[in-house]
Amino acid sequence: APNTANMPKGRILAEQYGCLACHAERERLVGPAYAEVAKRGYSSDKILQLVRAPQPTNWPDFETPMPPMTDVPEEDVKEISGWINSLK
């Protein structure tokens, strides 16, 4: 397991909820890199909306649509979105 001592809470939560299976900080995987998401300047409320009801048309060059992640608590999504937006 990675040493989480100096890891941002949002990064730890992203790992815990499986976000990092499809997203990485700086490289394209199944989904866009979080640094690319950060460049779009989405608010934490907007990221919450997109986690609950993904909009594949926002990322037309990706083949696999993101499934709705409705089981992640709102406060954890906000923590994750703060970490995402710190990557720009």
XYZ file of C-alpha atoms in Angstrom, residues 20-75:
56
model
C -8.059 5.893 -9.964
C -8.977 2.711 -11.826
C -10.002 4.963 -14.748
C -8.376 8.334 -13.964
C -4.772 9.279 -13.187
C -3.366 12.611 -12.028
C -1.476 13.504 -15.195
C -1.999 10.785 -17.779
C -4.897 9.668 -19.899
C -6.343 6.296 -18.914
C -9.879 5.079 -19.607
C -10.929 8.583 -18.522
C -9.248 11.976 -18.745
C -6.335 12.886 -16.487
C -7.445 14.869 -13.460
C -5.012 17.634 -14.418
C -7.031 18.003 -17.656
C -10.282 18.054 -15.679
C -8.802 20.762 -13.436
C -8.041 22.938 -16.479
C -11.776 23.120 -17.180
C -12.339 24.981 -13.925
C -15.377 23.001 -12.779
C -16.671 24.012 -9.344
C -16.955 21.310 -6.687
C -20.745 21.456 -7.162
C -20.309 20.857 -10.896
C -17.942 17.953 -10.254
C -20.495 16.494 -7.839
C -23.168 16.750 -10.571
C -20.847 15.054 -13.074
C -19.947 12.251 -10.663
C -23.651 11.600 -10.036
C -24.692 11.990 -13.695
C -21.681 11.905 -16.036
C -21.878 13.795 -19.333
C -19.829 11.769 -21.850
C -20.384 14.523 -24.431
C -18.025 16.721 -22.342
C -15.182 14.366 -23.347
C -16.065 13.188 -26.871
C -12.666 11.610 -27.555
C -13.121 8.959 -24.853
C -14.869 5.732 -25.824
C -15.993 4.428 -22.439
C -18.689 6.495 -20.710
C -18.234 6.962 -16.988
C -20.845 5.156 -14.894
C -22.786 7.280 -12.381
C -21.001 7.093 -9.022
C -24.001 7.591 -6.763
C -22.585 5.761 -3.741
C -19.813 8.288 -3.000
C -20.963 10.668 -0.234
C -21.246 14.334 -1.220
C -18.631 15.500 1.286
